[in-house]
Amino acid sequence: VMNTKVLKTFLTICRVGSITKAAQLLYISQPALSRQIQDLEEELGCKLFDRSKRQLALTESGFLLQQRAQEILNLDERTKKELRENAGFLSGELRIGCVESSAVRFLADKFQAFRATYPQVQFELYSADGDDIRSALDHDRIDMGILLEPVEAAKYDAIDLPVADRWGIVVREDNPVASKTFADGQTISSLRVILPRRAIVRSEIKTWFSDLVKDENVVMYHNLPSLSLHFIGSGIGDALLCVEGAYSIRPSSGLRFVPLAPERLARHKFVRRKNHRLSKAGEIFWSQLRNPDR
């Protein structure tokens, strides 16, 4: 039966690209390691490596096992941690996704308060846009996530967070728009813009500006604002549309945030999959966010 030790051995070979090098790292003989892989291939009924080439290469089946093996080992480790929790020792790792916004500061405070009570619990922070966070939730790569509205939240349990960001544009300080108090649709229509890639956000933006911001004005789309700030600074685009928190958590010299007029606020939701039990630590963390006064 395929076991975790064999999977770890297989992944080591994938990582170093050589059975000989892997044998050295694992302190076993090269023939013994080759035998292990042959036994694994016989058990699975497929070839994992293409040995006809000069360099060791994964077959299509090998690529699939490489992906699944890592998932199995991660699940094995999480299960062991959760069993230790059930024995009365609260530890483990909480995997939480977060959009780039002022919610990061809110989350940092919650992390710090939680670890003050449960110092053995670790956090894995996954930074992404709403689409990627929902995908990570659906495929069990993260436990919970913070999403920026608008949100397709029907299949998630959600908590409204006391965090809101203004929408606006980031421009260079030498752009005439930088001296304005607000930026309206007419102002933005004359600029080369970088917009969020999320379809639901782009649809909402169209309702804000009607037909003022046309496709020919769009230079590119972004999933996270951070890298796009460089393109504004370099002059590739005139304005980056994002929430204020995405800019304020990493203000860049030579740039300025100008809020939209009329004001547009983006609120946040903390979500998890419905009918899905979290680890003990995860359930406690969720409960504390849902009932902050308890």
GROMACS .gro file of C-alpha atoms in nm:
model
  294
    1VAL     CA    1   0.000   0.000   0.000
    2MET     CA    2   0.130   0.346  -0.091
    3ASN     CA    3   0.250   0.523   0.225
    4THR     CA    4   0.371   0.869   0.317
    5LYS     CA    5   0.736   0.762   0.337
    6VAL     CA    6   0.727   0.646  -0.025
    7LEU     CA    7   0.555   0.970  -0.129
    8LYS     CA    8   0.823   1.177   0.043
    9THR     CA    9   1.088   0.972  -0.139
   10PHE     CA   10   0.912   1.027  -0.472
   11LEU     CA   11   0.890   1.404  -0.413
   12THR     CA   12   1.258   1.419  -0.326
   13ILE     CA   13   1.343   1.263  -0.663
   14CYS     CA   14   1.114   1.515  -0.834
   15ARG     CA   15   1.284   1.802  -0.653
   16VAL     CA   16   1.646   1.708  -0.730
   17GLY     CA   17   1.577   1.552  -1.072
   18SER     CA   18   1.797   1.249  -1.014
   19ILE     CA   19   1.761   0.912  -0.840
   20THR     CA   20   2.133   0.911  -0.762
   21LYS     CA   21   2.123   1.253  -0.595
   22ALA     CA   22   1.803   1.164  -0.411
   23ALA     CA   23   1.961   0.844  -0.279
   24GLN     CA   24   2.251   1.047  -0.141
   25LEU     CA   25   2.015   1.291   0.032
   26LEU     CA   26   1.806   1.008   0.176
   27TYR     CA   27   2.111   0.801   0.282
   28ILE     CA   28   2.004   0.489   0.098
   29SER     CA   29   2.161   0.304  -0.193
   30GLN     CA   30   2.069   0.396  -0.549
   31PRO     CA   31   1.953   0.038  -0.633
   32ALA     CA   32   1.728   0.032  -0.324
   33LEU     CA   33   1.572   0.363  -0.420
   34SER     CA   34   1.520   0.249  -0.780
   35ARG     CA   35   1.347  -0.062  -0.646
   36GLN     CA   36   1.112   0.151  -0.435
   37ILE     CA   37   1.010   0.353  -0.739
   38GLN     CA   38   0.960   0.039  -0.949
   39ASP     CA   39   0.740  -0.109  -0.676
   40LEU     CA   40   0.539   0.214  -0.666
   41GLU     CA   41   0.494   0.210  -1.045
   42GLU     CA   42   0.379  -0.153  -1.029
   43GLU     CA   43   0.132  -0.069  -0.752
   44LEU     CA   44  -0.011   0.225  -0.947
   45GLY     CA   45   0.001   0.049  -1.282
   46CYS     CA   46   0.178   0.331  -1.466
   47LYS     CA   47   0.522   0.474  -1.536
   48LEU     CA   48   0.614   0.780  -1.329
   49PHE     CA   49   0.944   0.866  -1.497
   50ASP     CA   50   1.055   0.871  -1.860
   51ARG     CA   51   1.389   0.693  -1.849
   52SER     CA   52   1.450   0.712  -2.225
   53LYS     CA   53   1.577   1.068  -2.203
   54ARG     CA   54   1.920   1.181  -2.089
   55GLN     CA   55   1.772   1.361  -1.790
   56LEU     CA   56   1.512   1.207  -1.563
   57ALA     CA   57   1.169   1.344  -1.662
   58LEU     CA   58   0.822   1.298  -1.518
   59THR     CA   59   0.556   1.132  -1.729
   60GLU     CA   60   0.204   1.275  -1.734
   61SER     CA   61   0.112   1.028  -1.459
   62GLY     CA   62   0.421   1.137  -1.268
   63PHE     CA   63   0.314   1.500  -1.282
   64LEU     CA   64  -0.030   1.405  -1.147
   65LEU     CA   65   0.120   1.203  -0.861
   66GLN     CA   66   0.358   1.488  -0.778
   67GLN     CA   67   0.061   1.718  -0.724
   68ARG     CA   68  -0.148   1.464  -0.535
   69ALA     CA   69   0.143   1.345  -0.321
   70GLN     CA   70   0.201   1.694  -0.183
   71GLU     CA   71  -0.172   1.730  -0.110
   72ILE     CA   72  -0.175   1.393   0.070
   73LEU     CA   73   0.129   1.482   0.281
   74ASN     CA   74  -0.018   1.821   0.372
   75LEU     CA   75  -0.344   1.654   0.473
   76ASP     CA   76  -0.155   1.392   0.674
   77GLU     CA   77   0.031   1.661   0.868
   78ARG     CA   78  -0.286   1.865   0.929
   79THR     CA   79  -0.471   1.555   1.051
   80LYS     CA   80  -0.196   1.477   1.302
   81LYS     CA   81  -0.208   1.833   1.433
   82GLU     CA   82  -0.586   1.826   1.463
   83LEU     CA   83  -0.575   1.496   1.654
   84ARG     CA   84  -0.328   1.651   1.896
   85GLU     CA   85  -0.572   1.940   1.939
   86ASN     CA   86  -0.852   1.699   2.025
   87ALA     CA   87  -0.626   1.552   2.290
   88GLY     CA   88  -0.628   1.891   2.460
   89PHE     CA   89  -0.324   2.063   2.308
   90LEU     CA   90  -0.434   2.353   2.087
   91SER     CA   91  -0.181   2.395   1.809
   92GLY     CA   92  -0.187   2.359   1.433
   93GLU     CA   93  -0.195   2.604   1.145
   94LEU     CA   94  -0.475   2.832   1.027
   95ARG     CA   95  -0.465   2.909   0.654
   96ILE     CA   96  -0.629   3.242   0.585
   97GLY     CA   97  -0.662   3.434   0.259
   98CYS     CA   98  -0.678   3.812   0.251
   99VAL     CA   99  -0.724   4.071  -0.020
  100GLU     CA  100  -0.483   4.364  -0.040
  101SER     CA  101  -0.668   4.630   0.159
  102SER     CA  102  -0.685   4.788   0.504
  103ALA     CA  103  -0.829   4.454   0.622
  104VAL     CA  104  -0.466   4.346   0.658
  105ARG     CA  105  -0.431   4.570   0.964
  106PHE     CA  106  -0.753   4.430   1.111
  107LEU     CA  107  -0.630   4.075   1.052
  108ALA     CA  108  -0.290   4.146   1.208
  109ASP     CA  109  -0.459   4.261   1.530
  110LYS     CA  110  -0.671   3.945   1.537
  111PHE     CA  111  -0.368   3.723   1.477
  112GLN     CA  112  -0.179   3.889   1.761
  113ALA     CA  113  -0.470   3.862   2.006
  114PHE     CA  114  -0.530   3.496   1.919
  115ARG     CA  115  -0.166   3.397   1.959
  116ALA     CA  116  -0.154   3.572   2.296
  117THR     CA  117  -0.399   3.306   2.416
  118TYR     CA  118  -0.289   3.017   2.192
  119PRO     CA  119   0.084   3.067   2.125
  120GLN     CA  120   0.128   2.726   1.959
  121VAL     CA  121  -0.112   2.809   1.675
  122GLN     CA  122   0.054   2.929   1.355
  123PHE     CA  123  -0.095   3.125   1.066
  124GLU     CA  124  -0.041   3.087   0.693
  125LEU     CA  125  -0.138   3.406   0.511
  126TYR     CA  126  -0.243   3.380   0.147
  127SER     CA  127  -0.254   3.713  -0.036
  128ALA     CA  128  -0.479   3.716  -0.343
  129ASP     CA  129  -0.783   3.875  -0.503
  130GLY     CA  130  -1.137   3.758  -0.433
  131ASP     CA  131  -1.152   3.510  -0.721
  132ASP     CA  132  -0.834   3.331  -0.615
  133ILE     CA  133  -0.938   3.328  -0.249
  134ARG     CA  134  -1.273   3.169  -0.336
  135SER     CA  135  -1.096   2.909  -0.550
  136ALA     CA  136  -0.853   2.832  -0.267
  137LEU     CA  137  -1.147   2.791  -0.028
  138ASP     CA  138  -1.333   2.561  -0.268
  139HIS     CA  139  -1.026   2.338  -0.311
  140ASP     CA  140  -0.940   2.333   0.062
  141ARG     CA  141  -0.611   2.518   0.017
  142ILE     CA  142  -0.717   2.770   0.282
  143ASP     CA  143  -0.960   2.754   0.576
  144MET     CA  144  -1.108   3.105   0.574
  145GLY     CA  145  -1.071   3.426   0.379
  146ILE     CA  146  -1.138   3.799   0.374
  147LEU     CA  147  -1.316   3.916   0.059
  148LEU     CA  148  -1.378   4.265  -0.069
  149GLU     CA  149  -1.731   4.348  -0.181
  150PRO     CA  150  -1.892   4.285  -0.422
  151VAL     CA  151  -1.888   3.919  -0.315
  152GLU     CA  152  -2.055   3.608  -0.458
  153ALA     CA  153  -2.108   3.474  -0.107
  154ALA     CA  154  -2.412   3.247  -0.147
  155LYS     CA  155  -2.220   2.924  -0.083
  156TYR     CA  156  -2.020   3.061   0.211
  157ASP     CA  157  -2.085   3.142   0.573
  158ALA     CA  158  -1.996   3.509   0.608
  159ILE     CA  159  -1.922   3.764   0.880
  160ASP     CA  160  -1.945   4.136   0.803
  161LEU     CA  161  -1.623   4.301   0.917
  162PRO     CA  162  -1.601   4.655   1.062
  163VAL     CA  163  -1.362   4.756   0.785
  164ALA     CA  164  -1.436   4.969   0.478
  165ASP     CA  165  -1.212   5.123   0.212
  166ARG     CA  166  -1.275   5.406  -0.032
  167TRP     CA  167  -1.233   5.335  -0.402
  168GLY     CA  168  -1.008   5.573  -0.590
  169ILE     CA  169  -0.720   5.602  -0.832
  170VAL     CA  170  -0.346   5.611  -0.776
  171VAL     CA  171  -0.166   5.859  -1.003
  172ARG     CA  172   0.180   6.008  -1.025
  173GLU     CA  173   0.232   6.328  -0.830
  174ASP     CA  174   0.320   6.512  -1.152
  175ASN     CA  175  -0.017   6.419  -1.304
  176PRO     CA  176  -0.260   6.717  -1.290
  177VAL     CA  177  -0.521   6.484  -1.136
  178ALA     CA  178  -0.299   6.448  -0.827
  179SER     CA  179  -0.393   6.801  -0.718
  180LYS     CA  180  -0.765   6.721  -0.721
  181THR     CA  181  -0.963   6.640  -0.406
  182PHE     CA  182  -1.171   6.382  -0.591
  183ALA     CA  183  -1.173   6.210  -0.931
  184ASP     CA  184  -1.501   6.168  -1.117
  185GLY     CA  185  -1.584   5.968  -1.428
  186GLN     CA  186  -1.518   6.259  -1.661
  187THR     CA  187  -1.169   6.302  -1.518
  188ILE     CA  188  -1.088   5.931  -1.540
  189SER     CA  189  -1.217   5.908  -1.899
  190SER     CA  190  -0.913   6.103  -2.019
  191LEU     CA  191  -0.663   5.869  -1.850
  192ARG     CA  192  -0.500   5.540  -1.943
  193VAL     CA  193  -0.623   5.316  -1.662
  194ILE     CA  194  -0.533   4.987  -1.494
  195LEU     CA  195  -0.843   4.809  -1.362
  196PRO     CA  196  -0.909   4.508  -1.136
  197ARG     CA  197  -0.945   4.186  -1.335
  198ARG     CA  198  -1.243   4.043  -1.141
  199ALA     CA  199  -1.544   4.027  -1.371
  200ILE     CA  200  -1.793   4.119  -1.098
  201VAL     CA  201  -1.587   4.429  -1.007
  202ARG     CA  202  -1.542   4.534  -1.368
  203SER     CA  203  -1.919   4.505  -1.417
  204GLU     CA  204  -1.980   4.730  -1.116
  205ILE     CA  205  -1.723   4.983  -1.237
  206LYS     CA  206  -1.915   5.015  -1.563
  207THR     CA  207  -2.226   5.115  -1.367
  208TRP     CA  208  -2.024   5.381  -1.183
  209PHE     CA  209  -1.886   5.549  -1.495
  210SER     CA  210  -2.152   5.458  -1.752
  211ASP     CA  211  -1.978   5.475  -2.089
  212LEU     CA  212  -1.713   5.727  -1.984
  213VAL     CA  213  -1.435   5.469  -1.934
  214LYS     CA  214  -1.405   5.278  -2.261
  215ASP     CA  215  -1.205   4.965  -2.343
  216GLU     CA  216  -0.951   5.167  -2.537
  217ASN     CA  217  -0.869   5.356  -2.215
  218VAL     CA  218  -0.773   5.034  -2.037
  219VAL     CA  219  -0.400   4.956  -2.044
  220MET     CA  220  -0.413   4.636  -1.841
  221TYR     CA  221  -0.596   4.447  -1.565
  222HIS     CA  222  -0.453   4.345  -1.229
  223ASN     CA  223  -0.532   4.078  -0.970
  224LEU     CA  224  -0.331   4.254  -0.696
  225PRO     CA  225  -0.254   4.627  -0.694
  226SER     CA  226   0.099   4.596  -0.553
  227LEU     CA  227   0.289   4.528  -0.878
  228SER     CA  228   0.069   4.767  -1.074
  229LEU     CA  229   0.195   5.062  -0.868
  230HIS     CA  230   0.526   5.021  -1.050
  231PHE     CA  231   0.355   5.054  -1.387
  232ILE     CA  232   0.194   5.382  -1.280
  233GLY     CA  233   0.529   5.510  -1.154
  234SER     CA  234   0.690   5.408  -1.483
  235GLY     CA  235   0.427   5.591  -1.686
  236ILE     CA  236   0.286   5.282  -1.859
  237GLY     CA  237  -0.055   5.375  -1.723
  238ASP     CA  238  -0.190   5.703  -1.585
  239ALA     CA  239  -0.417   5.571  -1.310
  240LEU     CA  240  -0.459   5.252  -1.108
  241LEU     CA  241  -0.813   5.192  -0.982
  242CYS     CA  242  -0.804   5.025  -0.640
  243VAL     CA  243  -0.922   5.063  -0.281
  244GLU     CA  244  -0.739   5.308  -0.058
  245GLY     CA  245  -0.610   5.039   0.177
  246ALA     CA  246  -0.425   4.864  -0.105
  247TYR     CA  247  -0.222   5.182  -0.150
  248SER     CA  248  -0.191   5.295   0.213
  249ILE     CA  249  -0.039   4.966   0.333
  250ARG     CA  250   0.253   5.027   0.095
  251PRO     CA  251   0.261   5.398  -0.002
  252SER     CA  252   0.506   5.468  -0.284
  253SER     CA  253   0.704   5.787  -0.327
  254GLY     CA  254   0.595   5.995  -0.624
  255LEU     CA  255   0.240   5.860  -0.620
  256ARG     CA  256  -0.088   5.984  -0.471
  257PHE     CA  257  -0.428   5.831  -0.399
  258VAL     CA  258  -0.730   6.033  -0.516
  259PRO     CA  259  -1.074   5.907  -0.401
  260LEU     CA  260  -1.365   5.874  -0.640
  261ALA     CA  261  -1.658   6.114  -0.655
  262PRO     CA  262  -1.926   6.029  -0.575
  263GLU     CA  263  -1.768   5.831  -0.290
  264ARG     CA  264  -1.764   5.455  -0.336
  265LEU     CA  265  -1.704   5.236  -0.030
  266ALA     CA  266  -1.593   4.873  -0.036
  267ARG     CA  267  -1.677   4.663   0.268
  268HIS     CA  268  -1.525   4.332   0.370
  269LYS     CA  269  -1.658   3.988   0.454
  270PHE     CA  270  -1.486   3.706   0.640
  271VAL     CA  271  -1.595   3.377   0.481
  272ARG     CA  272  -1.568   3.001   0.511
  273ARG     CA  273  -1.728   2.713   0.326
  274LYS     CA  274  -2.076   2.613   0.442
  275ASN     CA  275  -2.119   2.276   0.613
  276HIS     CA  276  -1.744   2.233   0.645
  277ARG     CA  277  -1.590   2.173   0.986
  278LEU     CA  278  -1.265   2.351   1.061
  279SER     CA  279  -0.993   2.240   1.300
  280LYS     CA  280  -1.052   2.315   1.666
  281ALA     CA  281  -0.828   2.622   1.641
  282GLY     CA  282  -1.013   2.734   1.329
  283GLU     CA  283  -1.353   2.701   1.492
  284ILE     CA  284  -1.235   2.906   1.793
  285PHE     CA  285  -1.089   3.176   1.568
  286TRP     CA  286  -1.411   3.193   1.365
  287SER     CA  287  -1.622   3.211   1.680
  288GLN     CA  288  -1.414   3.500   1.814
  289LEU     CA  289  -1.466   3.699   1.496
  290ARG     CA  290  -1.839   3.626   1.490
  291ASN     CA  291  -1.881   3.716   1.859
  292PRO     CA  292  -1.604   3.969   1.935
  293ASP     CA  293  -1.758   4.076   2.270
  294ARG     CA  294  -1.769   3.729   2.421
   0.00000   0.00000   0.00000
